[in-house]
XYZ file of C-alpha atoms in Angstrom:
352
model
C 57.357 -112.397 5.416
C 56.721 -108.851 5.914
C 54.022 -108.945 3.538
C 52.734 -111.817 5.495
C 52.331 -109.698 8.866
C 51.265 -106.805 6.924
C 48.152 -108.821 5.394
C 47.385 -110.293 8.840
C 47.366 -107.307 11.086
C 45.346 -105.496 8.253
C 42.698 -107.996 8.258
C 42.548 -108.043 12.275
C 42.048 -104.674 12.334
C 39.251 -105.035 10.146
C 37.830 -107.463 12.458
C 37.468 -104.517 14.927
C 35.553 -102.420 12.675
C 31.770 -102.260 12.770
C 30.050 -104.903 10.812
C 28.304 -102.377 8.313
C 31.921 -101.139 7.012
C 33.674 -103.212 4.319
C 36.157 -105.301 5.658
C 38.741 -107.788 4.443
C 39.841 -111.194 6.251
C 43.504 -112.378 6.187
C 43.278 -116.068 4.936
C 45.643 -118.597 3.804
C 44.314 -121.032 0.664
C 45.691 -124.043 -0.339
C 47.128 -124.333 -3.965
C 44.890 -127.556 -4.393
C 41.467 -127.324 -2.634
C 40.940 -129.604 -0.001
C 44.410 -130.625 0.164
C 46.112 -129.339 3.286
C 49.418 -130.621 2.029
C 49.559 -128.220 -1.166
C 51.382 -124.892 -0.700
C 49.397 -122.012 0.626
C 49.231 -118.283 -0.591
C 47.743 -115.512 1.477
C 44.812 -113.680 0.362
C 42.938 -110.685 1.680
C 39.381 -112.066 1.307
C 36.413 -109.658 0.631
C 33.540 -111.197 2.176
C 30.049 -110.576 0.891
C 28.268 -107.425 1.781
C 24.805 -108.834 2.339
C 23.031 -112.097 1.654
C 20.547 -111.893 -1.588
C 17.765 -113.678 0.664
C 17.359 -114.422 4.210
C 18.718 -118.032 3.664
C 18.047 -120.445 6.608
C 21.258 -122.555 7.466
C 21.551 -125.731 9.472
C 24.743 -125.881 11.759
C 26.156 -128.816 13.464
C 28.939 -128.872 15.931
C 30.668 -131.964 17.634
C 30.008 -130.257 20.982
C 29.714 -126.946 23.090
C 31.893 -128.198 26.097
C 34.573 -125.978 25.788
C 35.565 -122.186 24.765
C 37.052 -123.169 21.600
C 33.510 -124.276 19.712
C 31.748 -121.125 21.753
C 34.166 -118.982 19.903
C 33.335 -120.403 16.452
C 29.651 -119.985 17.373
C 30.344 -116.034 18.172
C 31.776 -116.161 14.831
C 29.061 -117.635 13.195
C 26.108 -115.825 15.131
C 28.133 -112.413 14.194
C 28.217 -113.249 10.666
C 24.630 -114.593 10.104
C 23.365 -110.933 11.596
C 25.527 -109.255 9.288
C 24.736 -110.794 6.242
C 20.970 -111.288 7.251
C 20.854 -115.075 7.461
C 19.280 -117.161 9.958
C 20.497 -120.644 11.266
C 19.438 -123.379 13.711
C 22.527 -125.186 15.707
C 22.535 -128.348 16.810
C 25.395 -130.171 18.522
C 26.226 -133.874 19.037
C 27.315 -133.836 22.470
C 30.973 -135.082 22.322
C 33.454 -136.991 19.674
C 31.981 -140.751 20.417
C 28.515 -139.566 19.089
C 28.785 -140.332 15.504
C 25.447 -141.966 15.246
C 24.043 -138.868 16.529
C 25.814 -136.569 14.202
C 24.392 -138.561 11.296
C 20.821 -138.617 12.641
C 21.222 -134.567 12.914
C 22.507 -134.466 9.264
C 19.575 -136.438 8.179
C 17.153 -134.216 10.037
C 18.710 -131.015 8.478
C 17.351 -132.426 5.243
C 13.995 -132.594 6.402
C 13.827 -128.897 7.812
C 13.894 -127.163 4.392
C 17.245 -125.362 4.900
C 19.267 -124.090 2.279
C 22.766 -125.167 3.200
C 24.680 -126.937 5.916
C 27.391 -126.444 8.033
C 29.001 -129.302 9.596
C 31.877 -129.449 12.270
C 32.441 -133.164 11.897
C 32.836 -135.502 14.835
C 34.570 -137.916 12.390
C 37.149 -137.639 9.501
C 35.481 -140.541 7.115
C 32.326 -141.603 9.220
C 30.163 -139.216 7.803
C 30.694 -139.436 4.222
C 27.581 -141.322 3.540
C 24.981 -139.161 4.910
C 27.181 -135.804 3.387
C 26.591 -137.322 0.226
C 23.065 -137.853 0.708
C 22.219 -134.521 2.158
C 24.573 -132.974 -0.582
C 21.953 -133.700 -3.214
C 19.282 -131.283 -1.761
C 21.660 -128.567 -0.121
C 25.799 -127.303 -0.218
C 27.595 -128.835 2.644
C 30.141 -126.730 4.108
C 32.980 -128.302 6.338
C 33.943 -126.270 9.309
C 37.004 -126.270 11.472
C 37.362 -130.002 11.650
C 38.887 -131.986 8.655
C 36.764 -134.625 6.929
C 36.751 -136.311 3.947
C 35.845 -134.051 0.716
C 33.211 -136.445 -0.896
C 30.375 -134.142 -1.307
C 31.763 -130.924 0.339
C 30.849 -127.622 -1.367
C 33.709 -125.533 0.746
C 36.028 -126.039 3.666
C 36.590 -123.217 6.210
C 39.481 -124.636 8.334
C 43.131 -124.495 8.885
C 45.501 -127.686 8.405
C 45.362 -129.113 12.151
C 48.723 -131.126 11.184
C 50.197 -127.745 11.361
C 48.455 -126.994 14.878
C 50.113 -129.909 15.985
C 53.399 -128.969 14.431
C 53.304 -125.819 16.475
C 52.974 -127.275 19.571
C 56.155 -129.514 19.149
C 58.165 -126.518 17.857
C 57.390 -125.099 21.360
C 59.128 -127.786 22.899
C 61.800 -128.084 19.911
C 62.731 -124.366 20.575
C 63.341 -124.854 24.502
C 65.024 -128.120 24.085
C 66.763 -128.650 20.523
C 67.833 -132.067 19.268
C 71.248 -132.817 21.077
C 70.180 -130.855 24.410
C 69.775 -132.870 27.701
C 66.595 -135.164 27.303
C 63.021 -134.643 28.719
C 60.045 -136.248 29.213
C 56.538 -135.432 28.265
C 53.021 -136.850 28.403
C 50.988 -136.231 25.064
C 47.032 -135.894 24.963
C 46.220 -135.700 21.559
C 42.311 -135.780 21.797
C 39.268 -138.139 21.244
C 40.231 -141.469 18.939
C 38.607 -141.168 16.195
C 38.279 -137.644 15.511
C 39.078 -136.276 12.152
C 41.496 -133.308 13.583
C 43.265 -135.502 16.188
C 45.022 -137.763 13.330
C 46.615 -134.894 11.674
C 47.618 -133.162 15.395
C 49.320 -136.293 16.219
C 51.339 -136.454 12.952
C 52.318 -132.753 13.047
C 53.096 -132.936 16.612
C 55.423 -136.096 16.372
C 57.001 -134.809 13.086
C 58.054 -131.503 14.967
C 59.148 -133.186 18.163
C 61.596 -135.099 16.296
C 63.671 -132.287 16.214
C 63.859 -131.919 19.883
C 65.475 -133.906 22.607
C 61.934 -134.560 24.291
C 60.675 -138.281 24.330
C 56.988 -139.018 24.746
C 56.765 -141.404 27.683
C 52.925 -141.557 27.689
C 50.176 -141.090 25.411
C 46.283 -140.854 26.693
C 43.467 -140.428 24.281
C 40.049 -138.936 25.498
C 37.071 -136.895 24.756
C 37.562 -133.267 25.095
C 35.850 -132.492 28.243
C 37.186 -130.968 31.432
C 36.406 -133.801 33.632
C 37.458 -136.476 31.483
C 40.780 -134.714 30.743
C 41.399 -134.201 34.521
C 41.097 -138.125 34.802
C 43.798 -138.640 32.184
C 46.317 -135.971 33.669
C 45.982 -137.515 37.098
C 46.650 -140.747 35.887
C 49.531 -139.780 34.033
C 50.819 -137.719 37.057
C 50.032 -140.696 39.569
C 51.975 -143.221 37.095
C 54.837 -141.687 35.694
C 56.628 -139.163 38.324
C 59.262 -136.915 36.550
C 57.486 -135.929 33.493
C 58.631 -132.681 32.200
C 55.726 -131.431 30.088
C 52.158 -132.312 29.694
C 51.093 -131.386 25.865
C 47.483 -131.761 24.377
C 44.412 -130.160 23.594
C 42.881 -126.845 25.191
C 40.726 -128.734 27.690
C 43.832 -130.904 28.644
C 45.946 -127.791 29.122
C 42.912 -126.074 31.329
C 42.557 -129.429 33.339
C 46.297 -129.262 33.969
C 46.734 -125.998 35.760
C 44.698 -126.760 38.720
C 45.968 -130.236 38.957
C 49.629 -129.159 38.950
C 48.625 -126.408 41.565
C 46.885 -128.860 43.904
C 50.013 -131.206 43.544
C 52.412 -128.625 44.203
C 53.843 -129.014 40.684
C 53.309 -125.641 39.320
C 56.571 -124.492 37.622
C 57.979 -128.192 37.779
C 55.842 -129.430 34.726
C 55.491 -127.336 31.604
C 52.068 -127.049 29.996
C 51.528 -126.446 25.999
C 48.369 -126.834 24.359
C 47.527 -127.558 20.677
C 44.658 -124.690 20.279
C 43.609 -121.716 21.960
C 40.634 -121.313 24.500
C 39.676 -118.759 27.127
C 41.227 -120.794 29.698
C 44.107 -121.474 27.782
C 44.650 -117.686 27.037
C 44.323 -116.844 30.848
C 46.661 -119.800 31.515
C 49.371 -118.339 29.082
C 48.863 -114.652 30.642
C 49.554 -115.880 34.094
C 52.323 -118.006 33.414
C 50.778 -121.261 33.646
C 50.711 -122.412 30.430
C 53.604 -121.956 27.929
C 52.326 -121.623 24.456
C 49.307 -122.482 22.280
C 48.532 -121.828 18.727
C 45.398 -119.803 17.523
C 43.543 -120.709 14.437
C 41.183 -117.644 14.988
C 38.036 -119.814 15.533
C 35.973 -116.765 15.528
C 37.147 -116.145 11.882
C 36.855 -119.431 10.899
C 32.938 -119.388 12.113
C 32.511 -116.029 10.143
C 34.293 -117.617 7.076
C 31.871 -121.014 7.157
C 28.566 -118.790 7.411
C 29.781 -116.745 4.416
C 30.909 -119.626 2.370
C 27.705 -121.179 3.135
C 25.731 -118.040 1.636
C 28.088 -117.893 -1.442
C 27.387 -121.725 -1.877
C 23.746 -121.380 -1.969
C 23.821 -118.033 -4.734
C 26.569 -119.682 -6.529
C 29.144 -117.278 -5.582
C 31.966 -119.397 -4.407
C 35.091 -118.400 -5.732
C 37.360 -119.906 -3.050
C 36.351 -123.392 -1.662
C 39.015 -123.889 0.952
C 40.540 -121.288 3.024
C 41.224 -120.415 6.773
C 43.432 -117.905 8.902
C 47.215 -118.048 9.362
C 48.160 -120.033 12.484
C 49.950 -118.226 15.070
C 51.783 -119.407 18.289
C 50.562 -117.524 21.468
C 53.278 -117.107 24.117
C 53.493 -114.748 27.156
C 55.680 -112.489 24.940
C 53.295 -111.956 22.050
C 49.998 -112.295 23.944
C 49.333 -108.894 24.415
C 50.029 -107.808 20.826
C 47.882 -110.906 19.316
C 45.096 -110.313 21.611
C 41.865 -112.080 21.686
C 40.270 -110.496 18.474
C 39.396 -113.389 16.180
C 40.145 -116.082 17.955
C 37.771 -115.935 21.263
C 34.352 -114.863 21.780
C 33.939 -112.191 24.570
C 33.585 -113.547 28.101
C 29.782 -112.113 28.418
C 28.787 -114.505 25.605
C 26.766 -117.628 25.723
C 25.727 -120.416 23.243
C 23.268 -119.221 20.599
C 21.354 -122.131 19.332
C 19.311 -119.914 16.652
C 19.421 -116.945 14.757
C 16.493 -115.309 12.941
C 16.694 -112.613 10.368
């Protein structure tokens, strides 16, 4: 355990160093690539110093509606500049837009790109499109999980563990056998690849608590949609003790609870970190959220794409170690590797 902590903080300190300096990233590598259930081992990953050529990458996101994907974007921009490669970014506009993302994948194949980095909206709905474009260029799965057919590499963490971290935050407060509590659960968009795993992990961890799920609401991760879902639960189920779900749900819950005079009466837990969630934890409005270091995942996806193009992939599947942020440790963990700077705005093309 001490060794893992040393690796983590050594790598995070490396993220603070100027990009010109050699650095290592603290990653967890599954024993079996693309199998999130296989045991992981820690690695201090040494990224490439520079790309062999100014490769052109095609990058596709599910959306840019919240600070999470903005942070992934920031990591990709920083790493592309460091390595000397370029990319064009396209976003599907939300998880319901599977057909649009399939069209975007096909379009990348007509633009003479060297690799595709894909943040999928669906676990298996993109397989045919991926297999097709993989005949032209390597495909790197980024952040969200997806079927591995046609994939050259994955930069991701096990989302089942992200859900489990949120469940453990409740279980630590209300262990099995203690007085029962009621919670509403907001897993995310129906059909999104990561949601099913978050749901599985959360429910498994929650089984060790006295909490009961009294409402489940699925929905796209836009703030407006999440406000409607939160308000619906509060209207229909007075007496709920916790609201647990995606980052946008947690962000939406804070002002809704304040407007209803329920701040402090209903606890909020997020399944991942965002700028709004981070502020909520710091101000005591949100209890906990795991961070999967989205900035670092963005950087890793770019670096893996370059390796795949150049035939230098040594690790095909890796991601950062997940940590749960609370008010007790938020200053120690900070934002480095997790969140884009407050001044950062989305970048859709990087030229080198």
